[in-house]
CSV table of C-alpha atoms and ligand atoms in Angstrom, one decimal:
chain,number,residue,atom,x,y,z
A,1,MET,CA,21.1,-29.4,-36.5
A,2,VAL,CA,17.9,-31.0,-34.8
A,3,THR,CA,14.7,-29.6,-36.9
A,4,SER,CA,11.3,-30.0,-36.0
A,5,SER,CA,7.7,-29.9,-37.7
A,6,ASN,CA,4.9,-27.4,-37.0
A,7,ALA,CA,1.3,-28.0,-37.1
A,8,ASN,CA,1.5,-27.3,-41.4
A,9,GLY,CA,4.5,-29.4,-41.5
A,10,SER,CA,7.0,-27.1,-42.1
A,11,SER,CA,10.8,-27.4,-40.7
A,12,THR,CA,11.3,-24.8,-38.2
A,13,LYS,CA,15.0,-24.7,-36.8
A,14,PRO,CA,14.8,-23.2,-33.1
A,15,ASP,CA,16.5,-25.7,-31.6
A,16,MET,CA,19.3,-23.3,-30.8
A,17,GLY,CA,22.1,-26.5,-31.8
A,18,ARG,CA,20.4,-29.1,-29.1
A,19,ARG,CA,18.6,-32.3,-28.8
A,20,TRP,CA,15.8,-32.7,-26.8
A,21,SER,CA,14.3,-35.7,-25.0
A,22,ARG,CA,10.5,-36.6,-27.1
A,23,SER,CA,9.9,-39.1,-24.4
A,24,LEU,CA,7.8,-38.2,-21.3
A,25,PRO,CA,9.2,-38.2,-18.2
A,26,ASN,CA,7.1,-39.5,-15.3
A,27,LEU,CA,6.8,-37.3,-12.8
A,28,SER,CA,9.3,-39.0,-10.0
A,29,ASN,CA,12.4,-38.4,-12.5
A,30,ALA,CA,11.0,-35.7,-14.4
A,31,ILE,CA,13.3,-32.3,-13.3
A,32,GLY,CA,16.6,-34.3,-14.1
A,33,SER,CA,15.5,-35.3,-17.2
A,34,LEU,CA,13.8,-32.5,-18.4
A,35,SER,CA,17.7,-30.5,-18.1
A,36,ASP,CA,18.0,-30.4,-21.8
A,37,ARG,CA,14.8,-28.2,-21.7
A,38,LEU,CA,13.6,-24.9,-20.9
A,39,LEU,CA,11.3,-24.8,-18.5
A,40,PHE,CA,7.8,-21.8,-18.3
A,41,ALA,CA,5.8,-22.8,-15.9
A,42,VAL,CA,1.7,-21.9,-16.8
A,43,PRO,CA,-1.0,-22.0,-14.3
A,44,LYS,CA,-2.7,-25.1,-13.7
A,45,LYS,CA,-6.1,-23.9,-13.0
A,46,GLY,CA,-8.1,-21.0,-12.6
A,47,ARG,CA,-8.1,-17.7,-13.8
A,48,LEU,CA,-5.2,-17.6,-15.5
A,49,ASN,CA,-4.8,-21.2,-17.0
A,50,GLN,CA,-7.4,-20.6,-20.5
A,51,ALA,CA,-5.7,-17.3,-21.7
A,52,CYS,CA,-2.4,-19.1,-21.0
A,53,LEU,CA,-3.3,-22.0,-23.3
A,54,ASP,CA,-4.9,-20.0,-25.7
A,55,LEU,CA,-1.9,-18.0,-25.6
A,56,LEU,CA,0.8,-21.2,-26.1
A,57,SER,CA,-1.3,-22.1,-29.2
A,58,GLY,CA,-1.3,-18.9,-30.9
A,59,SER,CA,2.9,-18.5,-29.9
A,60,ASP,CA,2.2,-22.0,-31.8
A,61,ILE,CA,3.9,-24.2,-28.6
A,62,GLN,CA,2.2,-27.5,-29.4
A,63,PHE,CA,2.3,-29.9,-26.4
A,64,HIS,CA,0.4,-32.5,-25.4
A,65,ARG,CA,-0.9,-33.2,-21.5
A,66,HIS,CA,-1.1,-36.2,-20.6
A,67,ASN,CA,-4.6,-36.7,-17.5
A,68,ARG,CA,-3.4,-35.2,-13.7
A,69,LEU,CA,0.1,-35.1,-15.0
A,70,ASP,CA,1.7,-31.6,-14.5
A,71,ILE,CA,4.4,-31.7,-16.8
A,72,ALA,CA,4.1,-31.5,-20.9
A,73,LEU,CA,7.0,-31.5,-23.0
A,74,VAL,CA,6.7,-29.5,-26.1
A,75,LYS,CA,6.5,-31.0,-29.5
A,76,ASN,CA,8.7,-28.4,-31.6
A,77,LEU,CA,10.5,-26.4,-29.5
A,78,PRO,CA,13.2,-27.4,-26.5
A,79,ILE,CA,10.6,-26.6,-23.4
A,80,ALA,CA,8.5,-28.1,-20.9
A,81,LEU,CA,5.4,-26.4,-19.2
A,82,ILE,CA,5.3,-27.1,-15.7
A,83,PHE,CA,2.0,-26.3,-14.6
A,84,LEU,CA,1.3,-25.1,-11.3
A,85,PRO,CA,-0.8,-23.0,-9.5
A,86,ALA,CA,-0.3,-19.4,-9.5
A,87,ALA,CA,0.5,-18.1,-6.0
A,88,ASP,CA,3.6,-20.5,-6.6
A,89,ILE,CA,5.0,-20.1,-9.8
A,90,PRO,CA,6.9,-16.4,-8.8
A,91,THR,CA,8.2,-18.8,-5.7
A,92,PHE,CA,9.3,-21.6,-8.7
A,93,VAL,CA,10.8,-18.7,-11.4
A,94,GLY,CA,12.6,-16.8,-8.9
A,95,GLU,CA,14.7,-19.7,-7.3
A,96,GLY,CA,16.0,-20.2,-11.2
A,97,ARG,CA,14.2,-23.5,-10.6
A,98,VAL,CA,12.1,-22.7,-13.5
A,99,ASP,CA,13.4,-20.5,-16.2
A,100,LEU,CA,9.5,-18.6,-17.3
A,101,GLY,CA,6.6,-18.3,-16.4
A,102,ILE,CA,3.2,-16.8,-16.1
A,103,THR,CA,1.4,-15.6,-13.2
A,104,GLY,CA,-0.1,-12.5,-11.7
A,105,ARG,CA,1.3,-9.3,-10.7
A,106,ASP,CA,-0.3,-10.0,-7.5
A,107,GLN,CA,1.2,-12.6,-7.2
A,108,VAL,CA,4.7,-11.6,-8.4
A,109,ALA,CA,4.1,-8.4,-5.8
A,110,GLU,CA,3.2,-11.0,-3.0
A,111,HIS,CA,6.6,-13.1,-3.0
A,112,GLU,CA,8.1,-10.3,-2.9
A,113,ALA,CA,6.7,-8.9,-0.3
A,114,THR,CA,7.9,-12.0,1.9
A,115,THR,CA,10.5,-13.1,-0.3
A,116,PRO,CA,12.6,-9.9,-0.9
A,117,ALA,CA,15.0,-10.7,-4.4
A,118,THR,CA,18.7,-10.6,-3.8
A,119,GLN,CA,21.5,-10.3,-6.2
A,120,ASP,CA,20.8,-13.9,-7.6
A,121,SER,CA,17.2,-14.6,-7.0
A,122,GLY,CA,14.0,-13.0,-7.6
A,123,VAL,CA,11.6,-12.9,-11.1
A,124,GLU,CA,11.7,-10.1,-14.1
A,125,GLU,CA,8.8,-8.8,-15.7
A,126,VAL,CA,9.2,-9.3,-19.5
A,127,MET,CA,5.6,-8.2,-20.6
A,128,ASP,CA,2.4,-7.3,-19.3
A,129,LEU,CA,-0.5,-10.2,-20.8
A,130,GLU,CA,-2.8,-7.5,-20.4
A,131,PHE,CA,-5.6,-10.2,-19.1
A,132,GLY,CA,-6.1,-11.2,-15.5
A,133,ARG,CA,-7.4,-7.8,-14.9
A,134,CYS,CA,-8.7,-7.0,-11.2
A,135,ARG,CA,-7.5,-5.2,-8.3
A,136,LEU,CA,-6.9,-6.6,-5.0
A,137,GLN,CA,-9.0,-3.9,-2.7
A,138,VAL,CA,-9.6,-3.4,0.9
A,139,GLN,CA,-13.2,-4.4,1.6
A,140,VAL,CA,-16.0,-4.0,4.5
A,141,PRO,CA,-19.4,-4.7,5.2
A,142,GLU,CA,-21.7,-2.6,2.9
A,143,GLN,CA,-23.6,-1.0,5.9
A,144,GLY,CA,-20.9,-1.0,8.8
A,145,PRO,CA,-19.0,1.3,10.6
A,146,TYR,CA,-15.9,1.4,8.2
A,147,GLN,CA,-15.1,3.8,5.5
A,148,LYS,CA,-11.7,4.0,5.0
A,149,PRO,CA,-8.7,1.3,5.4
A,150,GLU,CA,-7.5,3.2,8.3
A,151,ASP,CA,-10.8,2.6,10.3
A,152,LEU,CA,-9.6,-1.6,10.2
A,153,VAL,CA,-6.1,-0.6,11.8
A,154,GLY,CA,-6.3,-2.5,14.6
A,155,LYS,CA,-8.9,-4.8,13.8
A,156,ASN,CA,-9.2,-8.4,12.2
A,157,VAL,CA,-8.0,-8.4,8.7
A,158,VAL,CA,-8.8,-12.2,6.1
A,159,THR,CA,-6.9,-12.4,2.9
A,160,SER,CA,-4.8,-15.1,0.7
A,161,PHE,CA,-2.5,-11.6,0.0
A,162,VAL,CA,-0.8,-12.1,3.8
A,163,GLY,CA,2.4,-10.1,2.4
A,164,LEU,CA,1.0,-7.8,0.7
A,165,THR,CA,-1.7,-6.6,3.0
A,166,GLU,CA,0.7,-6.6,6.0
A,167,GLU,CA,2.9,-4.1,4.4
A,168,TYR,CA,-0.8,-2.2,3.3
A,169,TYR,CA,-1.0,-2.1,7.1
A,170,ARG,CA,2.2,-1.2,8.8
A,171,ALA,CA,2.0,1.9,6.4
A,172,PHE,CA,-1.1,3.0,8.3
A,173,GLU,CA,-0.1,1.5,11.3
A,174,SER,CA,3.3,4.3,11.4
A,175,GLN,CA,1.4,6.9,10.6
A,176,GLN,CA,-1.1,6.5,13.1
A,177,ASP,CA,2.2,5.6,16.0
A,178,GLY,CA,3.3,8.6,14.9
A,179,ALA,CA,0.6,10.5,14.9
A,180,VAL,CA,0.1,9.3,19.0
A,181,ASN,CA,4.3,9.8,19.8
A,182,GLY,CA,4.8,12.7,17.7
A,183,GLU,CA,7.1,10.5,16.1
A,184,ALA,CA,6.3,8.0,12.7
A,185,GLY,CA,6.6,4.4,12.9
A,186,SER,CA,7.8,4.6,17.2
A,187,GLY,CA,5.4,2.4,18.8
A,188,GLY,CA,3.3,-0.5,16.8
A,189,LYS,CA,1.0,-0.2,19.7
A,190,LEU,CA,-1.7,-0.8,16.9
A,191,ARG,CA,-1.1,-3.7,15.2
A,192,THR,CA,-3.7,-5.0,12.8
A,193,LYS,CA,-4.3,-8.4,12.7
A,194,ILE,CA,-3.7,-9.7,9.5
A,195,LYS,CA,-5.1,-13.6,8.7
A,196,TYR,CA,-4.3,-15.8,5.6
A,197,VAL,CA,-7.5,-18.1,3.8
A,198,GLY,CA,-6.9,-20.0,1.1
A,199,GLY,CA,-10.4,-18.8,-1.0
A,200,SER,CA,-14.0,-17.9,-0.2
A,201,VAL,CA,-12.3,-14.7,1.3
A,202,GLU,CA,-15.5,-12.6,0.8
A,203,ALA,CA,-17.6,-15.2,3.6
A,204,ALA,CA,-15.1,-13.7,6.3
A,205,CYS,CA,-16.8,-11.0,7.4
A,206,ALA,CA,-20.6,-12.9,7.6
A,207,LEU,CA,-18.8,-15.6,9.5
A,208,GLY,CA,-17.7,-13.3,11.8
A,209,VAL,CA,-13.7,-14.1,11.9
A,210,ALA,CA,-13.0,-10.5,9.9
A,211,ASP,CA,-14.1,-7.2,9.5
A,212,GLY,CA,-12.8,-6.4,6.6
A,213,ILE,CA,-11.0,-8.3,3.4
A,214,VAL,CA,-8.3,-7.9,1.3
A,215,ASP,CA,-9.2,-9.6,-2.1
A,216,LEU,CA,-9.4,-9.4,-5.7
A,217,VAL,CA,-11.5,-7.4,-7.2
A,218,GLU,CA,-12.7,-7.8,-11.3
A,219,SER,CA,-16.3,-7.1,-11.9
A,220,GLY,CA,-17.5,-7.2,-8.3
A,221,GLU,CA,-19.9,-9.5,-8.5
A,222,THR,CA,-18.6,-11.5,-6.1
A,223,MET,CA,-17.9,-8.2,-3.1
A,224,ARG,CA,-21.7,-7.5,-3.6
A,225,ALA,CA,-23.3,-11.2,-3.4
A,226,ALA,CA,-20.9,-10.9,0.0
A,227,GLY,CA,-22.6,-7.5,1.3
A,228,LEU,CA,-19.8,-5.6,1.1
A,229,LYS,CA,-18.2,-2.7,-0.4
A,230,ALA,CA,-14.7,-1.8,-1.8
A,231,ILE,CA,-12.5,1.4,0.4
A,232,SER,CA,-9.3,1.2,-1.0
A,233,THR,CA,-7.3,-0.5,-3.8
A,234,VAL,CA,-4.0,-2.3,-2.6
A,235,ILE,CA,-2.5,-2.9,-6.3
A,236,GLU,CA,-4.6,-3.7,-9.7
A,237,SER,CA,-2.8,-6.6,-11.5
A,238,THR,CA,-2.9,-8.4,-14.9
A,239,ALA,CA,-1.1,-10.9,-16.3
A,240,ILE,CA,2.3,-10.9,-16.6
A,241,LEU,CA,5.4,-12.9,-17.8
A,242,ILE,CA,8.2,-13.0,-15.9
A,243,ARG,CA,11.4,-14.7,-16.0
A,244,SER,CA,14.7,-15.8,-13.3
A,245,LYS,CA,17.0,-14.2,-13.2
A,246,LYS,CA,19.5,-16.5,-15.2
A,247,PRO,CA,17.4,-18.2,-17.3
A,248,SER,CA,18.9,-22.0,-19.2
A,249,ASP,CA,18.6,-20.3,-22.5
A,250,PRO,CA,18.1,-16.8,-22.5
A,251,LYS,CA,17.8,-16.8,-26.8
A,252,LEU,CA,14.7,-19.2,-26.5
A,253,VAL,CA,13.4,-16.6,-23.5
A,254,ALA,CA,13.8,-14.2,-26.4
A,255,LEU,CA,12.3,-15.8,-29.1
A,256,ILE,CA,9.0,-17.0,-26.8
A,257,ALA,CA,8.8,-13.2,-26.3
A,258,ASN,CA,8.3,-12.5,-29.3
A,259,ARG,CA,6.1,-14.8,-30.4
A,260,ILE,CA,4.0,-14.0,-27.3
A,261,ARG,CA,4.6,-10.2,-27.9
A,262,GLY,CA,3.3,-11.2,-31.5
A,263,VAL,CA,-0.1,-12.5,-30.3
A,264,ILE,CA,-0.9,-10.2,-27.8
A,265,THR,CA,0.0,-7.6,-30.6
A,266,ALA,CA,-2.3,-9.4,-33.1
A,267,GLN,CA,-5.2,-9.5,-30.5
A,268,LYS,CA,-5.1,-5.7,-29.8
A,269,TYR,CA,-4.9,-4.4,-33.3
A,270,VAL,CA,-7.0,-4.3,-36.1
A,271,LEU,CA,-5.6,-3.9,-39.7
A,272,CYS,CA,-8.1,-0.9,-40.9
A,273,THR,CA,-8.1,0.0,-44.9
A,274,TYR,CA,-9.7,2.7,-47.0
A,275,ASN,CA,-9.8,4.6,-50.0
A,276,VAL,CA,-8.9,9.2,-49.5
A,277,GLU,CA,-8.5,11.5,-51.9
A,278,ARG,CA,-5.2,13.0,-51.7
A,279,LYS,CA,-6.3,16.4,-51.0
A,280,ALA,CA,-7.3,15.0,-47.5
A,281,LEU,CA,-4.5,12.3,-47.0
A,282,ASP,CA,-2.7,14.5,-44.1
A,283,GLN,CA,-6.2,14.5,-42.3
A,284,ALA,CA,-6.6,10.7,-42.3
A,285,CYS,CA,-3.5,10.2,-41.3
A,286,LYS,CA,-3.9,12.0,-38.6
A,287,ILE,CA,-6.9,9.3,-37.6
A,288,THR,CA,-5.2,6.2,-38.2
A,289,PRO,CA,-0.9,7.4,-37.7
A,290,GLY,CA,-0.4,3.5,-37.6
A,291,LYS,CA,2.0,2.2,-35.1
A,292,ARG,CA,5.4,3.5,-37.4
A,293,ALA,CA,3.3,5.0,-40.1
A,294,PRO,CA,0.1,4.1,-42.6
A,295,THR,CA,1.4,2.7,-45.3
A,296,ILE,CA,-0.3,5.0,-49.0
A,297,ASN,CA,-0.8,3.2,-52.5
A,298,SER,CA,-1.4,5.0,-55.8
A,299,LEU,CA,-4.3,4.2,-57.2
A,300,GLU,CA,-5.3,4.1,-60.9
A,301,ASP,CA,-7.1,7.2,-59.9
A,302,GLN,CA,-4.3,10.0,-59.8
A,303,GLY,CA,-6.4,11.9,-57.4
A,304,TRP,CA,-7.1,8.8,-54.9
A,305,VAL,CA,-5.2,6.8,-52.7
A,306,ALA,CA,-5.7,3.7,-50.4
A,307,VAL,CA,-4.7,3.9,-46.6
A,308,SER,CA,-3.4,0.6,-44.3
A,309,ALA,CA,-2.7,1.2,-41.1
A,310,MET,CA,-3.1,-0.7,-37.9
A,311,VAL,CA,-5.2,0.8,-35.4
A,312,LEU,CA,-6.3,-0.2,-31.7
A,313,ARG,CA,-9.5,-2.7,-31.7
A,314,LYS,CA,-11.7,-0.5,-29.2
A,315,ASN,CA,-11.0,2.4,-31.2
A,316,VAL,CA,-12.2,0.7,-34.3
A,317,ALA,CA,-16.2,2.3,-34.4
A,318,LEU,CA,-15.0,6.3,-33.6
A,319,THR,CA,-12.0,5.8,-35.8
A,320,MET,CA,-14.2,4.7,-38.9
A,321,ASP,CA,-16.6,7.4,-37.8
A,322,GLN,CA,-13.3,10.0,-38.0
A,323,LEU,CA,-12.8,8.6,-41.3
A,324,THR,CA,-16.2,8.7,-43.0
A,325,GLU,CA,-16.4,12.0,-42.1
A,326,ALA,CA,-13.0,13.1,-43.1
A,327,GLY,CA,-14.2,11.5,-46.3
A,328,ALA,CA,-12.6,8.1,-47.0
A,329,THR,CA,-14.9,5.8,-48.4
A,330,ASP,CA,-13.7,1.6,-48.7
A,331,ILE,CA,-13.2,1.3,-45.3
A,332,MET,CA,-12.3,-2.0,-43.8
A,333,ILE,CA,-11.5,-3.4,-40.6
A,334,THR,CA,-9.6,-7.0,-40.8
A,335,LYS,CA,-8.4,-9.4,-38.1
A,336,ILE,CA,-4.9,-9.7,-37.3
A,337,GLU,CA,-4.1,-12.9,-36.7
A,338,ASN,CA,-1.0,-13.5,-36.0
A,339,SER,CA,2.5,-10.3,-35.9
A,340,ARG,CA,6.0,-8.9,-35.7
A,341,VAL,CA,5.8,-5.3,-35.0
A,342,ASP,CA,7.9,-3.2,-32.6
B,1,ATP,N1,-12.3,-12.1,-11.1
B,1,ATP,C1,-10.4,-12.2,-10.7
B,1,ATP,N2,-10.2,-11.7,-12.7
B,1,ATP,C2,-9.3,-11.7,-13.5
B,1,ATP,N3,-8.4,-11.7,-12.7
B,1,ATP,C3,-8.7,-12.9,-11.9
B,1,ATP,C4,-9.4,-12.7,-11.2
B,1,ATP,N4,-9.7,-13.3,-10.1
B,1,ATP,C5,-8.4,-13.7,-10.2
B,1,ATP,N5,-7.1,-12.9,-11.1
B,1,ATP,C6,-6.0,-13.6,-11.3
B,1,ATP,O1,-5.8,-15.2,-11.3
B,1,ATP,C7,-4.9,-15.0,-10.4
B,1,ATP,C8,-5.4,-16.9,-9.9
B,1,ATP,O2,-6.2,-16.8,-9.1
B,1,ATP,P1,-7.5,-18.1,-9.3
B,1,ATP,O3,-8.3,-17.5,-8.2
B,1,ATP,O4,-7.5,-18.4,-10.1
B,1,ATP,O5,-6.5,-18.7,-8.5
B,1,ATP,P2,-5.9,-20.0,-8.3
B,1,ATP,O6,-4.7,-20.7,-8.4
B,1,ATP,O7,-7.2,-21.2,-8.8
B,1,ATP,O8,-6.3,-19.9,-6.7
B,1,ATP,P3,-8.0,-20.6,-5.9
B,1,ATP,O9,-7.9,-22.0,-5.3
B,1,ATP,O10,-6.7,-19.7,-4.7
B,1,ATP,O11,-8.7,-19.7,-6.3
B,1,ATP,C9,-4.8,-14.6,-9.1
B,1,ATP,O12,-4.0,-13.6,-9.0
B,1,ATP,C10,-4.9,-12.9,-9.7
B,1,ATP,O13,-4.1,-12.7,-10.6
B,2,PRP,O1,-15.0,-9.6,-9.0
B,2,PRP,P1,-15.1,-10.8,-9.5
B,2,PRP,O2,-15.8,-10.5,-11.5
B,2,PRP,O3,-16.7,-11.6,-8.8
B,2,PRP,O4,-14.6,-11.7,-8.9
B,2,PRP,C1,-13.5,-11.6,-8.2
B,2,PRP,C2,-13.1,-13.3,-7.5
B,2,PRP,O5,-12.5,-13.5,-8.0
B,2,PRP,C3,-11.9,-14.6,-7.2
B,2,PRP,O6,-12.3,-15.8,-7.0
B,2,PRP,P2,-12.0,-17.0,-8.4
B,2,PRP,O7,-13.8,-17.2,-8.4
B,2,PRP,O8,-11.2,-16.8,-8.7
B,2,PRP,O9,-12.3,-17.9,-6.3
B,2,PRP,P3,-12.0,-18.8,-5.2
B,2,PRP,O10,-12.8,-17.1,-4.0
B,2,PRP,O11,-12.0,-19.8,-4.5
B,2,PRP,O12,-10.4,-17.4,-5.5
B,2,PRP,C4,-11.6,-13.5,-6.5
B,2,PRP,O13,-10.3,-13.9,-5.4
B,2,PRP,C5,-12.9,-12.9,-6.6
B,2,PRP,O14,-13.7,-13.8,-5.1
């Protein structure tokens, strides 16, 4: 049985009884020589790249990426990372060429709008990764005549998400045709002209190419700087872990998913510990119910107990206020490095 060593030098045995090559393939013969590895696609650049690298590091997926090479062999697991544009990852995973991937939910939805899934093709969402949060929104010039997304029916709309935008506007067009002809979707008279651009979509209105755009918004800074405002949301997005319908090694997929889930939970929660008098314990436990239940230990002083419970990081200040109010003392918050909790 093949075993490998992690950064601490301790032995791990997630090899699932297989051998895998340690030599880095050159790109031309790469895919063939990766047949003994699970292929895992990661955004090669852009907004999701760094968070994905942090997630891999937190999951102890160790690799060295050679300069400019889009394939990296994982040292301690039979995995090869494939660095791809976020927009292409649903295609590779959906066709089963790559087993696992991380990309935006928006990219998966766009892929599905243009390439409907079949019994064998298409992607399955494994989990929400809770970063890369943004909205795909219809935007128009702040001072212009358009107030509702329907106002752009029949006009020019520019986007990088042609599939989703077409779906979105075809629904409005059907309604308007129905209103004109007395039945839904009959005529198709008013066709919104949807044009693709690959980036800097927000420039399209100012350049006279578009009446409105459909683009991603996070803080809204790009939109406001371009003199635009959002008038509706097509889809909300976060990064997701996706898998193909028939991954080459489902056990390894589950192992990676568990590791990633552990890192995400660790980032989301902190450990809250405190002492409280027994008579206030019920109230304190309502404030910190924990994920399953709080851990309660007796103290030397019979009237007191020590409590520890996981608390959502975003609620920490409020929780500490409420515990203080309930009479808890010695309240401490500890960062969770990693976790395996249900
Ligand atoms: N401002 C943003 N805030 C948060 N997440 C974003 C933001 N912009 C994009 N994303 C997420 O990151 C994904 C990749 O977008 P990004 O613009 O980084 O792509 P890219 O691969 O660098 O392509 P491009 O070269 O077209 O910019 C998007 O599909 C979306 O899920
Ligand atoms: O609401 P904000 O926080 O300003 O973020 C939104 C911007 O982020 C994305 O573009 P990105 O900067 O990744 O580059 P791109 O325009 O080349 O796609 C998106 O396409 C917007 O332009």
